[in-house]
PDB file of C-alpha atoms in Angstrom:
ATOM      1  CA  MET A   1     161.479  26.446  78.610  1.00 52.00           C
ATOM      2  CA  ALA A   2     160.408  29.824  77.249  1.00 57.00           C
ATOM      3  CA  VAL A   3     158.968  30.077  73.770  1.00 55.00           C
ATOM      4  CA  GLY A   4     161.769  31.044  71.379  1.00 57.00           C
ATOM      5  CA  GLN A   5     164.543  30.167  73.765  1.00 58.00           C
ATOM      6  CA  LYS A   6     167.155  27.692  72.473  1.00 58.00           C
ATOM      7  CA  ARG A   7     168.268  24.697  74.472  1.00 56.00           C
ATOM      8  CA  LYS A   8     171.874  24.136  75.001  1.00 58.00           C
ATOM      9  CA  ARG A   9     172.900  20.650  73.893  1.00 55.00           C
ATOM     10  CA  PRO A  10     174.972  18.886  76.598  1.00 55.00           C
ATOM     11  CA  ALA A  11     178.465  17.764  75.335  1.00 54.00           C
ATOM     12  CA  SER A  12     177.441  14.162  75.793  1.00 56.00           C
ATOM     13  CA  ASP A  13     174.552  14.448  73.239  1.00 52.00           C
ATOM     14  CA  PRO A  14     175.296  13.220  69.698  1.00 52.00           C
ATOM     15  CA  VAL A  15     175.895  15.695  66.997  1.00 51.00           C
ATOM     16  CA  PRO A  16     172.738  16.165  64.890  1.00 49.00           C
ATOM     17  CA  THR A  17     173.196  15.389  61.217  1.00 46.00           C
ATOM     18  CA  ALA A  18     171.904  17.231  58.148  1.00 44.00           C
ATOM     19  CA  ALA A  19     168.134  17.047  57.392  1.00 45.00           C
ATOM     20  CA  LYS A  20     168.930  15.514  54.018  1.00 43.00           C
ATOM     21  CA  PRO A  21     171.076  12.375  53.739  1.00 43.00           C
ATOM     22  CA  ALA A  22     174.477  12.953  52.224  1.00 42.00           C
ATOM     23  CA  SER A  23     173.513  10.956  49.054  1.00 41.00           C
ATOM     24  CA  LYS A  24     170.978  13.760  48.338  1.00 40.00           C
ATOM     25  CA  LEU A  25     173.298  16.485  49.016  1.00 38.00           C
ATOM     26  CA  THR A  26     175.950  15.033  46.627  1.00 36.00           C
ATOM     27  CA  LYS A  27     173.599  13.863  43.988  1.00 35.00           C
ATOM     28  CA  THR A  28     174.027  16.281  41.135  1.00 34.00           C
ATOM     29  CA  ILE A  29     177.489  17.781  41.485  1.00 33.00           C
ATOM     30  CA  THR A  30     180.667  16.241  40.074  1.00 33.00           C
ATOM     31  CA  HIS A  31     184.170  17.506  40.313  1.00 32.00           C
ATOM     32  CA  THR A  32     187.058  18.060  38.102  1.00 32.00           C
ATOM     33  CA  VAL A  33     190.540  17.671  39.694  1.00 35.00           C
ATOM     34  CA  ILE A  34     193.621  19.640  38.295  1.00 36.00           C
ATOM     35  CA  ALA A  35     195.952  17.232  36.491  1.00 37.00           C
ATOM     36  CA  ASN A  36     199.377  16.680  37.756  1.00 37.00           C
ATOM     37  CA  SER A  37     202.094  17.831  35.521  1.00 37.00           C
ATOM     38  CA  GLY A  38     203.743  14.418  35.557  1.00 41.00           C
ATOM     39  CA  LEU A  39     207.198  15.648  36.803  1.00 44.00           C
ATOM     40  CA  LYS A  40     208.671  13.337  39.346  1.00 48.00           C
ATOM     41  CA  GLY A  41     208.815  14.901  42.904  1.00 58.00           C
ATOM     42  CA  GLU A  42     206.629  17.846  41.917  1.00 61.00           C
ATOM     43  CA  GLY A  43     203.490  16.234  43.463  1.00 68.00           C
ATOM     44  CA  GLU A  44     205.232  15.667  46.802  1.00 76.00           C
ATOM     45  CA  LYS A  45     206.647  19.183  46.836  1.00 71.00           C
ATOM     46  CA  ALA A  46     203.170  20.549  46.063  1.00 70.00           C
ATOM     47  CA  LYS A  47     201.652  18.562  48.908  1.00 75.00           C
ATOM     48  CA  THR A  48     204.226  19.838  51.379  1.00 80.00           C
ATOM     49  CA  GLU A  49     203.701  23.465  50.318  1.00 80.00           C
ATOM     50  CA  ASP A  50     200.029  22.880  50.640  1.00 79.00           C
ATOM     51  CA  ALA A  51     200.401  21.560  54.097  1.00 85.00           C
ATOM     52  CA  VAL A  52     202.637  24.511  55.147  1.00 88.00           C
ATOM     53  CA  GLU A  53     200.170  26.964  53.753  1.00 86.00           C
ATOM     54  CA  ARG A  54     197.262  25.205  55.343  1.00 87.00           C
ATOM     55  CA  GLN A  55     198.940  25.414  58.729  1.00 92.00           C
ATOM     56  CA  GLN A  56     199.597  29.161  58.295  1.00 92.00           C
ATOM     57  CA  LEU A  57     196.066  29.781  57.477  1.00 91.00           C
ATOM     58  CA  LEU A  58     194.806  27.732  60.534  1.00 93.00           C
ATOM     59  CA  ASP A  59     197.230  29.780  62.717  1.00 93.00           C
ATOM     60  CA  LEU A  60     195.815  33.001  61.263  1.00 92.00           C
ATOM     61  CA  ILE A  61     192.385  31.865  61.827  1.00 94.00           C
ATOM     62  CA  ALA A  62     192.997  30.787  65.517  1.00 94.00           C
ATOM     63  CA  SER A  63     194.572  34.171  66.291  1.00 92.00           C
ATOM     64  CA  SER A  64     191.895  36.257  64.797  1.00 93.00           C
ATOM     65  CA  PRO A  65     190.296  38.413  67.530  1.00 93.00           C
ATOM     66  CA  THR A  66     187.228  39.251  65.386  1.00 92.00           C
ATOM     67  CA  THR A  67     185.892  35.905  64.536  1.00 94.00           C
ATOM     68  CA  THR A  68     183.566  33.977  66.768  1.00 96.00           C
ATOM     69  CA  PRO A  69     184.394  30.287  67.761  1.00 96.00           C
ATOM     70  CA  PHE A  70     181.773  28.977  65.252  1.00 97.00           C
ATOM     71  CA  GLU A  71     183.239  31.148  62.494  1.00 96.00           C
ATOM     72  CA  LYS A  72     186.755  29.727  63.394  1.00 96.00           C
ATOM     73  CA  ARG A  73     185.418  26.154  63.085  1.00 96.00           C
ATOM     74  CA  VAL A  74     183.810  26.965  59.647  1.00 96.00           C
ATOM     75  CA  LEU A  75     186.973  28.620  58.381  1.00 95.00           C
ATOM     76  CA  SER A  76     189.140  25.828  59.570  1.00 95.00           C
ATOM     77  CA  LEU A  77     187.099  23.360  57.698  1.00 95.00           C
ATOM     78  CA  LEU A  78     187.424  25.534  54.388  1.00 93.00           C
ATOM     79  CA  CYS A  79     191.145  24.936  54.647  1.00 93.00           C
ATOM     80  CA  GLN A  80     190.621  21.237  54.002  1.00 94.00           C
ATOM     81  CA  ILE A  81     188.925  21.569  50.777  1.00 94.00           C
ATOM     82  CA  PRO A  82     191.541  20.914  48.176  1.00 93.00           C
ATOM     83  CA  ARG A  83     192.240  23.402  45.290  1.00 92.00           C
ATOM     84  CA  GLY A  84     190.168  22.426  42.283  1.00 94.00           C
ATOM     85  CA  ARG A  85     187.403  20.876  44.363  1.00 96.00           C
ATOM     86  CA  VAL A  86     184.209  22.282  45.889  1.00 96.00           C
ATOM     87  CA  SER A  87     181.939  21.367  48.752  1.00 96.00           C
ATOM     88  CA  THR A  88     178.444  22.318  49.671  1.00 95.00           C
ATOM     89  CA  TYR A  89     176.864  24.379  52.466  1.00 94.00           C
ATOM     90  CA  GLY A  90     174.996  21.262  53.361  1.00 95.00           C
ATOM     91  CA  LEU A  91     178.107  18.995  53.769  1.00 96.00           C
ATOM     92  CA  LEU A  92     179.897  21.641  55.970  1.00 96.00           C
ATOM     93  CA  SER A  93     176.757  22.173  58.044  1.00 96.00           C
ATOM     94  CA  ALA A  94     176.290  18.352  58.540  1.00 96.00           C
ATOM     95  CA  ARG A  95     180.007  18.102  59.606  1.00 96.00           C
ATOM     96  CA  LEU A  96     179.458  20.958  62.033  1.00 96.00           C
ATOM     97  CA  GLY A  97     176.088  19.942  63.329  1.00 96.00           C
ATOM     98  CA  SER A  98     174.556  23.370  62.229  1.00 96.00           C
ATOM     99  CA  SER A  99     172.467  24.733  59.489  1.00 95.00           C
ATOM    100  CA  PRO A 100     173.579  25.671  55.887  1.00 93.00           C
ATOM    101  CA  ARG A 101     172.522  29.219  56.599  1.00 92.00           C
ATOM    102  CA  ALA A 102     174.702  29.495  59.663  1.00 94.00           C
ATOM    103  CA  VAL A 103     177.489  28.169  57.450  1.00 94.00           C
ATOM    104  CA  GLY A 104     176.746  30.813  54.805  1.00 91.00           C
ATOM    105  CA  GLY A 105     176.645  33.540  57.390  1.00 91.00           C
ATOM    106  CA  ALA A 106     180.098  32.623  58.675  1.00 93.00           C
ATOM    107  CA  LEU A 107     181.416  32.494  55.066  1.00 91.00           C
ATOM    108  CA  ARG A 108     179.960  35.955  54.334  1.00 89.00           C
ATOM    109  CA  ARG A 109     182.073  37.249  57.240  1.00 90.00           C
ATOM    110  CA  ASN A 110     185.272  35.522  56.163  1.00 90.00           C
ATOM    111  CA  PRO A 111     187.951  38.244  56.716  1.00 90.00           C
ATOM    112  CA  PHE A 112     190.654  36.137  55.034  1.00 90.00           C
ATOM    113  CA  ALA A 113     189.011  35.609  51.583  1.00 86.00           C
ATOM    114  CA  PRO A 114     190.257  34.357  49.145  1.00 87.00           C
ATOM    115  CA  ARG A 115     193.162  32.948  51.007  1.00 90.00           C
ATOM    116  CA  VAL A 116     190.762  30.972  53.155  1.00 92.00           C
ATOM    117  CA  PRO A 117     188.744  29.625  50.296  1.00 92.00           C
ATOM    118  CA  CYS A 118     185.008  30.358  50.913  1.00 91.00           C
ATOM    119  CA  HIS A 119     184.703  30.408  47.106  1.00 92.00           C
ATOM    120  CA  ARG A 120     184.917  26.617  47.223  1.00 95.00           C
ATOM    121  CA  VAL A 121     181.569  26.331  48.812  1.00 94.00           C
ATOM    122  CA  VAL A 122     178.503  25.947  46.422  1.00 94.00           C
ATOM    123  CA  ALA A 123     174.824  25.139  46.723  1.00 93.00           C
ATOM    124  CA  ALA A 124     173.710  21.564  46.678  1.00 91.00           C
ATOM    125  CA  GLY A 125     172.547  21.666  43.018  1.00 91.00           C
ATOM    126  CA  GLY A 126     175.824  22.982  41.777  1.00 93.00           C
ATOM    127  CA  GLY A 127     174.804  26.585  41.753  1.00 92.00           C
ATOM    128  CA  LEU A 128     177.199  29.166  43.007  1.00 89.00           C
ATOM    129  CA  GLY A 129     174.865  30.454  45.758  1.00 82.00           C
ATOM    130  CA  GLY A 130     175.894  33.715  47.311  1.00 70.00           C
ATOM    131  CA  PHE A 131     179.394  35.171  47.601  1.00 63.00           C
ATOM    132  CA  LYS A 132     180.533  37.918  49.847  1.00 59.00           C
ATOM    133  CA  GLY A 133     177.039  38.130  51.193  1.00 56.00           C
ATOM    134  CA  ALA A 134     175.363  38.941  47.947  1.00 57.00           C
ATOM    135  CA  TRP A 135     173.028  36.860  45.879  1.00 56.00           C
ATOM    136  CA  PRO A 136     172.802  37.241  42.074  1.00 55.00           C
ATOM    137  CA  ARG A 137     170.163  39.315  40.300  1.00 61.00           C
ATOM    138  CA  ASP A 138     168.951  37.539  37.164  1.00 60.00           C
ATOM    139  CA  GLY A 139     171.757  34.987  37.539  1.00 53.00           C
ATOM    140  CA  VAL A 140     174.588  37.738  37.280  1.00 53.00           C
ATOM    141  CA  GLY A 141     176.404  39.603  39.772  1.00 50.00           C
ATOM    142  CA  ILE A 142     179.980  41.066  40.060  1.00 54.00           C
ATOM    143  CA  THR A 143     180.625  38.931  43.231  1.00 78.00           C
ATOM    144  CA  LEU A 144     179.462  35.685  41.513  1.00 83.00           C
ATOM    145  CA  ASP A 145     181.614  36.473  38.454  1.00 85.00           C
ATOM    146  CA  GLU A 146     184.542  36.919  40.856  1.00 87.00           C
ATOM    147  CA  LYS A 147     183.661  33.545  42.531  1.00 89.00           C
ATOM    148  CA  ARG A 148     183.350  31.766  39.066  1.00 91.00           C
ATOM    149  CA  LYS A 149     186.770  33.217  37.995  1.00 92.00           C
ATOM    150  CA  LEU A 150     188.503  31.989  41.161  1.00 93.00           C
ATOM    151  CA  LEU A 151     187.076  28.527  40.683  1.00 95.00           C
ATOM    152  CA  ARG A 152     187.884  28.367  36.947  1.00 95.00           C
ATOM    153  CA  GLY A 153     191.457  29.412  37.954  1.00 96.00           C
ATOM    154  CA  GLU A 154     191.577  26.361  40.090  1.00 95.00           C
ATOM    155  CA  GLY A 155     190.415  24.054  37.291  1.00 96.00           C
ATOM    156  CA  VAL A 156     186.690  23.739  38.284  1.00 96.00           C
ATOM    157  CA  LYS A 157     184.429  23.155  35.236  1.00 96.00           C
ATOM    158  CA  PHE A 158     180.856  24.510  34.760  1.00 95.00           C
ATOM    159  CA  ASP A 159     177.924  23.239  32.695  1.00 95.00           C
ATOM    160  CA  ALA A 160     175.987  25.506  30.203  1.00 94.00           C
ATOM    161  CA  LYS A 161     173.819  26.791  32.910  1.00 92.00           C
ATOM    162  CA  GLY A 162     176.710  27.819  35.048  1.00 90.00           C
ATOM    163  CA  ARG A 163     176.486  25.078  37.658  1.00 94.00           C
ATOM    164  CA  VAL A 164     179.666  23.330  38.960  1.00 95.00           C
ATOM    165  CA  LEU A 165     180.274  20.006  37.462  1.00 95.00           C
ATOM    166  CA  GLY A 166     181.588  17.140  39.663  1.00 93.00           C
ATOM    167  CA  THR A 167     180.996  15.587  42.993  1.00 94.00           C
ATOM    168  CA  PRO A 168     181.380  17.777  45.961  1.00 95.00           C
ATOM    169  CA  TRP A 169     184.268  17.115  48.249  1.00 94.00           C
ATOM    170  CA  GLY A 170     183.206  16.049  51.748  1.00 92.00           C
ATOM    171  CA  GLU A 171     186.188  14.163  53.310  1.00 93.00           C
ATOM    172  CA  PHE A 172     186.325  16.451  56.248  1.00 91.00           C
ATOM    173  CA  VAL A 173     188.552  15.307  59.292  1.00 88.00           C
TER     174      VAL A 173
END
């Protein structure tokens, strides 16, 4: 095989896992879940509405002529992350058998943001990472402020250093 040429993995090969064990990826982040209002039937109605919206988003992603098959897989996984929860680039990449950078690249090109919630993906240490393809300068940036605002609107809490509190969600199907 030529130097620099990638080998295609046969479909029968097992999917590679992340370089770090999941326990290290999930070590420092904890989550906050939005509390239910307590009204009977409201929780079931919300679940039904979420399922309908999720299916609409999946249909939108599948029919997109501008996204690659890999981007469609990444965006489809995003739809599984519940409102008020976050996941990490590492957890998504482990599920997809790719690298966190590849996942970040696909999120940067998300044409459906914020409906397809790329803002719910953070760095392994709870930092916000990049958003809309931009990294912060000195910890601040308009795009990160926007990401923080979207997450706060969903009930996600932050520590004094601006890191997300809670355990990242990784129950991908």
